[in-house]
Amino acid sequence: MLDMLFSEHTITTGISLATPILLCALGGAVCSKAGNFNIAMEGFMLVGALFGVVGAYFMGNVAMGVICAIIASVIMTLLYGLFLIKFKGNEIILGFGFNMLAVALTGWLLAPLFGNAGSFYNPNTPSLTKLAIPIIKDIPLLRCLSGHNIIVYLSWIIVIVLFIMMYKTPLGFRLRALGENSKTLDVTGMNTVRYRYLAEIICGVLCGLAGAFLSIGNLSMFTENMTSGRGYIAVAAVGFSNAYIPVTAVASLIFGFTSSMAIQLQGIGFPSQLVDMTPYIITILVIIISSFKKNKDKGSRQ
Amino acid sequence: MNKSWVQSLLRLLVAFAIGLIISSLFILAVGENPIVAYKALLEGAFANKLGVFTTLRWTVPYIIVGVAATVSFKAGLFNMGMEGCIYAGALAAGLLGTIPGLPPIIHVPLCIMGATLVGMIWMIVPAFLKAKYGTNEVIITWMQSYAMTLLCSFLVTEYFQRPEDITSAAQQVRTPFIEPSAALNPIIDPYKLNTSLYIAIALIVILYVFSKYTIMGYEHRMMGTSYDFSIYGGVKTRKMQFWALLISGGIAAIAGAAETLGVNGQYIHGFSTSMGPNGIMVALMGRLNPLGLAISSLFMGAIQSGARAMVRATEVSVYTMNIMISIIVICITADGLYEMLHIKKRQREGD
């Protein structure tokens, strides 16, 4: 049973399950560092997913699908940013509202776009091709890293790029300063509003990619509320890692792998509800443990 | 005092107007007349006896969950896990309801108390972490909610479901029917509106009296408005946070119990059609005010009951109503919007 749990198949599935969580969590981490505890990634991703299929289906081109997904998701984040930054809304309530808006909006759009409610599947819609990495694809175990679509590889590159951006460039320094203490940034005469919107746009691009991965990454299809809580697990990954990007990435991967193992467990007759529960239970445990830990750190510092 | 009340109402009206305008655009987009659609909705909700009773039937759980949400929101806490509490309460009530041979005067309170207790216990972990370590309660309550919903489904399928129910045509995960002694009876017979209405009214009154006339209610309110000030004023904020979350969970569980004992007569998995999130909306739309809560619950109840009539009469989809509600929720906390419209005085930067 154990070798089934840790088989190459589990790892491959784990990577593809982790990818949307990873992308959303990175977006959330950037927002979080810039002072916005964003819980609306679920909604942004859902809108991205719908427009991924829309782009791929109507333009017959999968790249256009990805671009549409990103544009749609960015528009949503800009709207979110407008209400958060200009209209000073409460971030939790806004996030809650935008998640609900995304479900309603995508559900509504299905009928006029595709003429049927609930879901859309058309076998002629293009989807992202799987790319093999030349040498790695022949090495046992490591070959799990090969054979994914472009968004998976892109997500790994984004982890590195974002880390460098956030911790090695002036831009990242300013973004982080925004979250630490936005008034000091104001005092230096910087346009803080611009940076806050920038964080939202980054989040939008990443959530759009995550949505595109879900809808046109494998099969080209969209079902109502197809993100099914992945965005919330991403929020948990952000909370768990304290928005420190390398840890955020690892946390997302852990969530992906455990879900993948859970699927294997389901295959051998484990009750499906308990299996579905795993990411939530892990998140809860992680929050419990990390709050104990955080408290200990605080104690030692004082 | 009076002015803030007017301001609150004006804000609500503006948010409502924006929601109405945007959803009208969506109705126009499918080639229907918004006025016709809204008229169909209102007629479905209020024009006949069945409509009115269905509206009220939905208003009741919304009020109860709305009170639960208000208790946590007023303390500055976001209990996003009410859906889980609703299911937990429903299951607890459904199981306690099957105990035979109890008089109604004991049986009904037993079921409701049992449900409340389960809801409160379920909130202990986030409440403890919040009070002791200041852990953010949003994610953990949210995740718990999903976990609890799945757990209830698992428990019923594995342990409480009768074999004949599994093979029944409905294919729903459900417990056996409760004893008649545990039932909350309909107020007027063929309709589903039942005596849980009185529970809802009682909760609203208690909430009003608590936050207006008790010291603890004042402290509770103060903590939500200004946490630092309340510490300065000597409020035991940690204890308050702990109990606010616990009670919020307990009240949410009562909503589940009321659905089980009053409407379904058994625990049916999936009975709560997003009652938890809708309760949050109701609390926000009611501006955390008991009267506002009752009105916004009625509003949500009317949508729930009238939307079907609207869908039948026109080409408008149910999503349109959800779009409207989410727009209202998005607009409702946006202070800047109201400053721009000169409803709210501009706050100094840095306040």
XYZ file of C-alpha atoms in Angstrom:
653
model
C 0.000 0.000 0.000
C 2.828 2.361 0.856
C 4.580 1.955 -2.472
C 1.277 2.781 -4.126
C 0.996 5.931 -2.046
C 4.461 7.061 -3.017
C 4.497 5.881 -6.621
C 5.577 8.037 -9.520
C 1.975 8.298 -10.535
C 1.150 9.879 -7.186
C 3.918 12.402 -7.633
C 2.847 13.314 -11.152
C -0.761 13.740 -10.041
C 0.430 15.659 -7.010
C 2.291 18.135 -9.172
C -0.732 18.817 -11.311
C -2.990 19.126 -8.263
C -0.510 21.478 -6.623
C -0.112 23.815 -9.581
C -3.338 25.860 -9.278
C -2.901 26.026 -5.502
C 0.708 27.125 -5.951
C -0.126 29.869 -8.434
C -2.968 31.249 -6.330
C -0.923 31.040 -3.160
C 1.910 32.992 -4.798
C -0.575 35.677 -5.798
C -1.947 35.695 -2.296
C 1.556 35.896 -0.832
C 2.396 38.965 -2.901
C -0.860 40.633 -1.828
C -0.265 39.621 1.749
C 3.236 41.103 1.752
C 1.785 44.266 0.270
C -0.655 44.522 3.131
C -3.788 42.902 1.733
C -4.920 39.605 3.197
C -6.634 38.452 0.033
C -9.152 35.610 0.221
C -10.721 36.163 -3.188
C -8.266 34.052 -5.183
C -10.912 31.365 -5.512
C -13.143 33.783 -7.372
C -10.398 35.218 -9.573
C -9.322 31.693 -10.498
C -12.886 30.678 -11.332
C -13.328 33.632 -13.671
C -9.940 32.828 -15.194
C -11.019 29.222 -15.727
C -14.185 30.205 -17.574
C -12.425 32.688 -19.815
C -9.665 30.176 -20.506
C -12.225 27.910 -22.107
C -13.955 30.851 -23.775
C -10.709 31.991 -25.381
C -9.674 28.518 -26.432
C -13.103 27.649 -27.845
C -13.995 30.829 -29.680
C -10.539 31.636 -31.011
C -9.542 28.009 -31.514
C -6.181 28.735 -29.998
C -5.019 27.594 -26.616
C -2.595 30.489 -26.159
C -5.488 32.890 -26.615
C -7.293 30.922 -23.946
C -4.511 31.529 -21.468
C -4.368 35.218 -22.385
C -8.147 35.592 -22.020
C -7.997 33.877 -18.643
C -5.318 36.281 -17.444
C -7.106 39.357 -18.768
C -10.422 38.354 -17.200
C -8.805 37.559 -13.873
C -6.855 40.834 -13.883
C -10.030 42.784 -14.573
C -11.587 41.138 -11.529
C -8.578 41.929 -9.354
C -8.593 45.534 -10.541
C -12.236 45.781 -9.555
C -11.345 44.231 -6.222
C -8.485 46.700 -5.920
C -10.805 49.588 -6.723
C -13.133 48.642 -3.900
C -10.283 47.861 -1.538
C -8.003 50.789 -2.223
C -10.220 53.582 -3.498
C -13.405 52.711 -1.643
C -11.669 51.346 1.477
C -13.770 48.213 1.785
C -13.127 45.477 4.320
C -10.833 42.922 2.702
C -12.547 39.861 4.170
C -16.034 40.974 3.224
C -14.831 42.062 -0.208
C -13.132 38.722 -0.708
C -16.281 36.951 0.353
C -18.364 39.085 -2.011
C -16.028 38.612 -4.946
C -15.939 34.848 -4.485
C -19.698 34.796 -4.561
C -19.820 37.193 -7.497
C -17.445 34.935 -9.430
C -19.664 31.875 -8.905
C -22.765 33.800 -9.932
C -21.103 35.529 -12.869
C -19.553 32.396 -14.345
C -22.787 30.480 -13.808
C -24.723 33.227 -15.524
C -22.306 33.500 -18.442
C -22.460 29.775 -19.262
C -25.926 30.045 -20.765
C -25.364 32.941 -23.216
C -21.860 31.729 -24.131
C -22.404 28.035 -24.623
C -26.165 27.672 -24.486
C -26.235 25.186 -21.644
C -26.239 25.556 -17.905
C -23.969 23.867 -15.397
C -21.036 22.843 -17.517
C -19.363 23.071 -20.891
C -17.394 20.431 -22.699
C -16.544 20.327 -26.353
C -13.964 17.808 -27.564
C -12.847 20.150 -30.350
C -11.617 22.806 -27.958
C -7.823 22.858 -27.907
C -6.011 22.299 -24.628
C -2.423 22.772 -23.523
C -0.002 20.156 -24.801
C 2.191 18.206 -22.453
C 5.858 18.950 -22.848
C 8.622 16.461 -22.094
C 11.949 17.681 -20.758
C 14.668 16.009 -22.883
C 17.067 14.346 -20.451
C 15.015 14.278 -17.269
C 12.231 12.290 -18.919
C 14.440 9.154 -18.966
C 15.633 9.261 -15.355
C 13.498 7.180 -12.983
C 11.626 9.174 -10.356
C 12.858 12.497 -11.735
C 10.796 11.841 -14.848
C 7.764 12.801 -12.808
C 8.918 16.366 -13.317
C 8.613 15.931 -17.057
C 5.475 15.598 -19.165
C 3.471 18.480 -17.741
C 2.024 21.415 -19.595
C 3.679 24.785 -19.906
C 1.833 26.371 -16.965
C 3.390 23.864 -14.558
C 6.905 24.751 -15.668
C 5.989 28.407 -15.724
C 4.769 28.174 -12.134
C 8.186 26.915 -11.010
C 9.909 29.750 -12.826
C 7.455 32.209 -11.287
C 8.390 31.028 -7.796
C 12.006 31.983 -8.450
C 11.174 35.213 -10.274
C 8.798 36.355 -7.569
C 11.268 35.500 -4.848
C 13.972 37.557 -6.536
C 11.526 40.352 -7.203
C 10.224 40.498 -3.656
C 13.516 40.148 -1.821
C 16.259 41.387 -4.155
C 14.815 44.359 -6.012
C 13.759 47.854 -4.904
C 10.284 47.121 -6.235
C 9.919 44.147 -3.919
C 11.304 46.163 -1.066
C 8.639 48.801 -1.621
C 5.892 46.233 -1.909
C 6.954 44.669 1.368
C 7.287 48.058 3.027
C 3.682 48.677 2.004
C 2.593 45.732 4.084
C 4.880 46.532 6.999
C 3.998 50.176 7.304
C 2.385 51.989 4.425
C 2.660 55.394 6.077
C 6.457 55.432 5.997
C 6.204 54.830 2.292
C 3.758 57.696 2.007
C 6.178 59.954 3.818
C 8.941 59.220 1.334
C 6.663 60.670 -1.318
C 6.055 57.379 -3.084
C 2.771 56.739 -4.811
C 1.571 53.881 -2.607
C -1.683 53.464 -4.501
C 0.203 52.435 -7.615
C 2.078 49.728 -5.734
C -1.026 48.406 -4.124
C -2.688 48.042 -7.503
C 0.468 46.404 -8.819
C 0.212 43.711 -6.138
C -3.406 43.084 -7.149
C -2.446 42.844 -10.821
C 0.295 40.304 -10.040
C -2.256 38.303 -8.094
C -4.658 38.557 -11.020
C -2.136 37.260 -13.529
C -1.273 34.311 -11.309
C -4.896 33.433 -10.550
C -5.677 33.711 -14.254
C -2.917 31.215 -15.014
C -4.256 28.938 -12.296
C -7.732 29.151 -13.792
C -6.423 28.432 -17.274
C -4.557 25.435 -15.905
C -7.792 24.061 -14.460
C -9.969 24.581 -17.495
C -7.671 24.072 -20.477
C -4.682 22.397 -18.851
C -5.830 18.861 -19.413
C -9.288 18.439 -20.884
C -10.863 21.611 -22.178
C -13.911 21.958 -20.040
C -15.613 24.170 -17.528
C -18.046 23.137 -14.826
C -19.871 25.385 -12.447
C -17.732 26.201 -9.394
C -14.952 23.980 -10.760
C -12.291 25.532 -8.521
C -14.031 23.751 -5.603
C -12.128 25.328 -2.736
C -8.615 25.289 -4.223
C -8.395 29.036 -3.752
C -9.195 28.641 -0.074
C -6.475 26.049 0.321
C -4.161 28.595 -1.302
C -5.225 31.096 1.360
C -4.270 28.493 3.933
C -0.885 28.038 2.265
C -0.319 31.787 2.504
C -1.324 31.839 6.147
C 0.818 28.829 6.907
C 3.942 30.265 5.303
C 3.438 33.775 6.623
C 3.595 34.742 2.940
C 7.311 33.918 2.686
C 7.415 32.790 -0.924
C 9.697 29.697 -0.708
C 7.634 28.292 2.168
C 4.406 29.192 0.382
C 5.579 27.138 -2.579
C 6.510 24.156 -0.417
C 3.195 24.329 1.433
C 1.287 24.344 -1.849
C 3.221 21.312 -3.038
C 2.478 19.493 0.215
C -1.226 20.194 -0.225
C -1.027 18.913 -3.789
C 0.760 15.715 -2.833
C -1.533 14.913 0.054
C -4.580 15.320 -2.170
C -2.919 13.034 -4.666
C -2.268 10.417 -1.978
C -5.838 10.813 -0.838
C -7.036 9.930 -4.314
C -4.951 6.750 -4.182
C -6.485 5.909 -0.810
C -9.924 6.340 -2.289
C -8.958 3.790 -4.924
C -8.505 1.135 -2.260
C -11.921 1.734 -0.741
C -11.303 4.462 1.781
C -14.512 6.491 2.349
C -14.546 9.336 -0.128
C -15.696 11.948 2.380
C -12.704 11.319 4.624
C -10.438 11.507 1.611
C -11.943 14.805 0.495
C -11.482 16.108 3.989
C -7.674 15.746 4.005
C -6.650 19.152 2.633
C -8.939 20.893 5.117
C -7.732 18.809 8.034
C -4.109 19.405 7.097
C -4.760 23.125 6.843
C -6.418 23.172 10.243
C -3.550 21.202 11.786
C -1.001 23.459 10.136
C -2.725 26.555 11.493
C -2.887 25.040 14.966
C 0.775 24.044 14.911
C 1.972 27.293 13.388
C 0.080 29.362 15.941
C 1.735 27.388 18.732
C 5.063 27.900 17.031
C 4.558 31.586 16.377
C 3.744 32.069 20.005
C 6.947 30.291 21.024
C 9.024 32.490 18.707
C 7.435 35.579 20.156
C 8.169 34.369 23.646
C 11.838 33.765 22.948
C 12.272 37.167 21.354
C 10.922 39.065 24.288
C -27.021 58.494 17.326
C -29.997 59.243 15.163
C -27.705 60.470 12.459
C -25.684 57.289 12.322
C -28.929 55.398 11.955
C -29.927 57.504 8.959
C -26.453 57.135 7.539
C -26.650 53.374 7.878
C -29.954 53.283 6.068
C -28.724 55.570 3.302
C -25.673 53.398 2.781
C -27.837 50.333 2.549
C -30.112 52.018 0.033
C -27.158 53.077 -2.112
C -25.690 49.563 -2.039
C -29.107 48.133 -2.834
C -29.578 50.579 -5.709
C -26.202 49.665 -7.196
C -27.019 45.972 -6.891
C -30.405 46.549 -8.472
C -28.983 48.567 -11.365
C -26.252 46.046 -12.135
C -28.552 43.051 -11.948
C -31.005 44.931 -14.179
C -28.252 45.186 -16.761
C -27.872 41.418 -16.594
C -31.609 41.002 -17.037
C -31.599 43.391 -19.999
C -28.725 41.395 -21.474
C -30.931 38.329 -21.877
C -33.588 40.483 -23.505
C -36.013 40.678 -20.617
C -37.575 43.670 -18.949
C -36.122 44.109 -15.439
C -39.385 45.535 -14.115
C -41.316 42.518 -15.334
C -38.724 40.195 -13.793
C -38.699 41.921 -10.408
C -42.475 42.066 -10.450
C -42.598 38.324 -11.048
C -40.178 37.848 -8.170
C -42.208 39.962 -5.774
C -45.443 38.309 -6.825
C -43.906 34.901 -6.309
C -42.754 35.923 -2.856
C -45.759 37.867 -1.579
C -48.809 37.685 -3.853
C -50.352 34.468 -2.565
C -50.516 32.559 0.676
C -48.063 29.890 -0.391
C -45.569 32.533 -1.479
C -45.806 34.460 1.778
C -45.376 31.344 3.862
C -42.454 30.141 1.778
C -40.822 33.552 2.149
C -41.268 33.434 5.920
C -40.108 29.840 6.032
C -36.793 30.914 4.515
C -36.627 34.071 6.578
C -36.433 32.042 9.795
C -33.122 30.217 9.193
C -31.627 33.388 7.714
C -32.497 35.307 10.863
C -30.953 32.647 13.077
C -27.755 32.379 11.048
C -27.723 36.154 10.698
C -27.790 36.531 14.482
C -24.941 34.021 14.700
C -22.910 36.019 12.188
C -23.734 39.301 13.927
C -22.487 37.986 17.268
C -19.081 37.269 15.774
C -18.910 40.303 13.456
C -19.792 42.741 16.210
C -16.838 41.448 18.177
C -14.644 42.076 15.142
C -14.362 38.371 14.354
C -15.225 36.639 11.123
C -16.851 33.320 11.713
C -16.812 31.902 8.203
C -17.551 28.405 9.454
C -21.254 28.662 10.056
C -22.199 26.250 7.311
C -20.342 23.515 9.188
C -22.070 24.436 12.435
C -25.440 24.330 10.694
C -24.786 20.785 9.507
C -23.410 19.708 12.861
C -26.457 21.138 14.642
C -28.826 19.541 12.168
C -27.246 16.136 12.598
C -27.196 16.400 16.388
C -30.856 17.417 16.443
C -31.759 14.740 13.937
C -30.160 12.025 16.058
C -31.478 13.268 19.394
C -34.896 13.577 17.772
C -35.092 9.834 17.209
C -35.051 9.042 20.949
C -38.477 7.535 21.661
C -40.777 8.136 24.623
C -40.033 11.717 25.640
C -42.702 14.379 26.115
C -42.409 17.283 23.634
C -41.748 19.781 26.414
C -38.460 17.997 27.125
C -37.679 16.562 23.751
C -37.655 19.765 21.675
C -35.409 21.720 24.068
C -33.158 18.675 24.384
C -32.626 18.552 20.630
C -32.000 22.269 20.366
C -29.668 22.340 23.350
C -27.803 19.332 22.003
C -27.358 21.057 18.658
C -26.195 24.279 20.301
C -23.686 22.376 22.370
C -22.264 20.600 19.340
C -21.988 23.897 17.482
C -20.194 25.479 20.415
C -17.813 22.567 20.862
C -16.987 22.707 17.163
C -15.901 26.334 17.589
C -13.663 25.687 20.592
C -10.478 25.198 18.582
C -10.587 28.445 16.574
C -11.930 30.343 19.575
C -9.133 29.080 21.786
C -6.452 29.824 19.195
C -7.858 33.291 18.606
C -8.094 34.139 22.273
C -4.795 32.615 23.301
C -2.520 33.213 20.316
C -4.383 35.736 18.204
C -4.526 33.269 15.304
C -6.556 34.511 12.371
C -9.958 32.854 12.687
C -11.037 33.301 9.065
C -9.154 30.417 7.479
C -9.536 27.931 10.287
C -13.283 28.372 10.700
C -13.660 28.210 6.958
C -11.677 24.983 6.627
C -13.503 23.504 9.593
C -16.745 24.235 7.860
C -15.781 22.140 4.852
C -14.418 19.405 7.080
C -17.600 19.292 9.169
C -19.865 19.141 6.146
C -17.935 16.147 4.852
C -17.780 14.601 8.301
C -21.567 14.772 8.677
C -22.027 13.152 5.298
C -19.535 10.435 6.284
C -21.113 9.765 9.697
C -24.593 9.457 8.273
C -23.581 7.188 5.400
C -21.497 4.927 7.612
C -23.447 4.760 10.837
C -26.865 6.376 10.907
C -28.438 5.672 7.577
C -31.011 2.894 7.421
C -30.360 0.398 4.618
C -33.812 0.984 3.107
C -33.034 4.690 2.710
C -29.927 3.973 0.677
C -31.884 2.071 -1.911
C -34.708 4.610 -2.016
C -35.248 6.597 -5.164
C -34.076 9.864 -3.647
C -30.524 8.544 -3.119
C -29.949 11.128 -0.457
C -27.799 10.709 2.588
C -30.306 10.906 5.413
C -31.075 9.779 8.955
C -34.336 8.115 10.048
C -37.329 10.356 10.731
C -37.503 12.047 14.127
C -40.195 11.201 16.690
C -43.286 13.444 16.527
C -42.459 14.610 20.049
C -39.313 16.334 18.781
C -40.940 18.115 15.858
C -41.344 21.862 15.630
C -44.880 21.904 14.305
C -46.133 24.052 11.441
C -47.872 27.232 12.499
C -50.564 26.826 9.830
C -50.767 23.295 8.664
C -49.949 22.723 5.003
C -47.132 25.256 5.009
C -43.593 24.642 6.118
C -43.339 27.705 8.318
C -43.055 26.327 11.845
C -42.593 27.306 15.442
C -38.877 27.917 14.888
C -40.149 31.371 13.903
C -40.524 32.065 17.623
C -36.939 30.981 18.227
C -35.808 33.422 15.550
C -37.838 36.261 17.053
C -36.540 35.447 20.527
C -32.961 35.491 19.284
C -33.440 38.895 17.668
C -34.926 40.300 20.882
C -32.125 38.798 22.964
C -29.531 40.237 20.605
C -31.174 43.667 20.810
C -31.412 43.676 24.592
C -27.930 42.238 24.971
C -26.150 44.768 22.827
C -28.204 47.742 23.928
C -28.830 47.246 27.632
C -26.088 45.071 29.085
C -22.543 46.005 30.021
C -21.229 42.909 28.362
C -23.073 43.820 25.188
C -21.468 47.244 25.236
C -18.023 45.709 25.725
C -18.740 43.223 22.972
C -19.669 46.037 20.600
C -16.723 48.173 21.679
C -14.272 45.411 21.011
C -15.447 45.188 17.423
C -15.356 48.947 16.861
C -12.008 49.620 18.461
C -9.992 46.769 19.815
C -7.275 48.929 21.390
C -9.784 51.193 23.055
C -11.579 48.225 24.569
C -8.317 46.901 26.023
C -7.660 50.362 27.426
C -11.156 50.386 28.871
C -10.479 47.137 30.675
C -12.524 44.751 28.582
C -11.390 41.164 28.932
C -10.984 40.945 25.185
C -9.608 37.425 25.060
C -12.466 35.980 27.040
C -14.893 37.995 24.955
C -13.421 36.761 21.691
C -13.547 33.186 22.915
C -17.197 33.343 23.858
C -18.238 35.387 20.837
C -17.012 32.660 18.496
C -18.462 29.875 20.616
C -21.882 31.475 20.853
C -21.834 32.306 17.173
C -21.251 28.634 16.418
C -23.941 27.564 18.853
C -26.564 29.847 17.352
C -25.680 28.767 13.826
C -26.231 25.185 14.948
C -29.739 26.121 16.115
C -30.539 27.075 12.512
C -29.588 23.578 11.436
C -31.637 22.056 14.246
C -34.648 24.167 13.271
C -34.418 22.962 9.685
C -34.229 19.340 10.808
C -36.934 19.480 13.462
C -39.251 21.863 11.673
C -38.954 21.474 7.939
C -37.380 18.163 6.954
C -38.198 15.947 9.916
C -34.863 14.196 9.426
C -31.275 15.070 8.612
C -30.891 15.227 4.858
C -27.394 15.926 3.651
C -27.213 19.021 1.492
C -30.309 20.616 3.026
C -28.450 23.825 3.727
C -28.346 25.609 0.406
C -25.482 27.930 1.360
C -27.312 29.019 4.473
C -24.014 29.857 6.182
C -22.736 32.271 3.526
C -26.235 33.690 3.112
C -26.370 34.304 6.850
C -23.180 36.339 6.540
C -24.799 38.389 3.776
C -27.886 38.922 5.872
C -25.823 40.152 8.796
C -23.851 42.506 6.561
C -26.922 43.824 4.781
C -28.615 44.325 8.129
C -25.605 46.408 9.168
C -25.322 44.199 12.304
C -28.484 45.792 13.650
C -31.254 43.503 14.982
C -34.028 45.254 13.082
C -31.903 45.514 9.962
C -31.186 41.828 10.335
C -34.872 40.952 10.347
C -35.517 43.081 7.272
C -32.567 41.748 5.329
C -33.568 38.188 6.239
C -37.012 38.881 4.865
C -35.374 40.256 1.735
C -33.263 37.126 1.297
C -36.251 34.942 2.106
C -38.289 36.725 -0.545
C -35.540 36.185 -3.109
C -35.308 32.517 -2.182
C -39.047 32.077 -2.497
C -39.708 34.412 -5.426
C -36.725 33.571 -7.613
C -38.352 30.360 -8.761
C -41.450 32.235 -9.883
C -39.250 34.727 -11.701
C -37.322 31.980 -13.480
C -40.581 30.343 -14.510
C -42.079 33.577 -15.825
C -39.038 34.965 -17.617
C -35.749 33.940 -19.219
C -33.802 35.381 -16.294
C -31.565 32.858 -14.520
C -31.250 32.466 -10.758
C -27.645 33.632 -10.977
C -28.888 37.148 -11.603
C -30.153 37.325 -8.034
C -26.848 36.021 -6.702
C -25.044 38.662 -8.729
C -27.258 41.308 -7.148
C -26.642 40.054 -3.615
C -22.895 39.810 -4.078
C -22.767 43.342 -5.518
C -24.669 44.600 -2.468
C -22.212 42.848 -0.161
C -19.234 44.231 -2.063
C -20.613 47.767 -1.897
C -21.696 47.656 1.698
C -18.365 48.081 3.463
C -16.874 50.401 0.870
C -16.626 53.556 2.969
C -14.944 55.463 0.157
C -17.983 55.037 -2.019
C -20.145 56.813 0.527
C -17.581 59.516 1.150
C -17.662 60.189 -2.541
C -21.439 60.488 -2.406
C -21.144 62.688 0.692
C -23.168 60.286 2.832
C -20.284 59.700 5.153
C -17.885 62.350 6.381
C -14.405 61.853 5.036
C -12.090 60.425 7.631
C -8.722 61.982 8.065
C -5.932 59.938 6.539
C -4.332 57.817 9.212
C -7.311 57.657 11.526
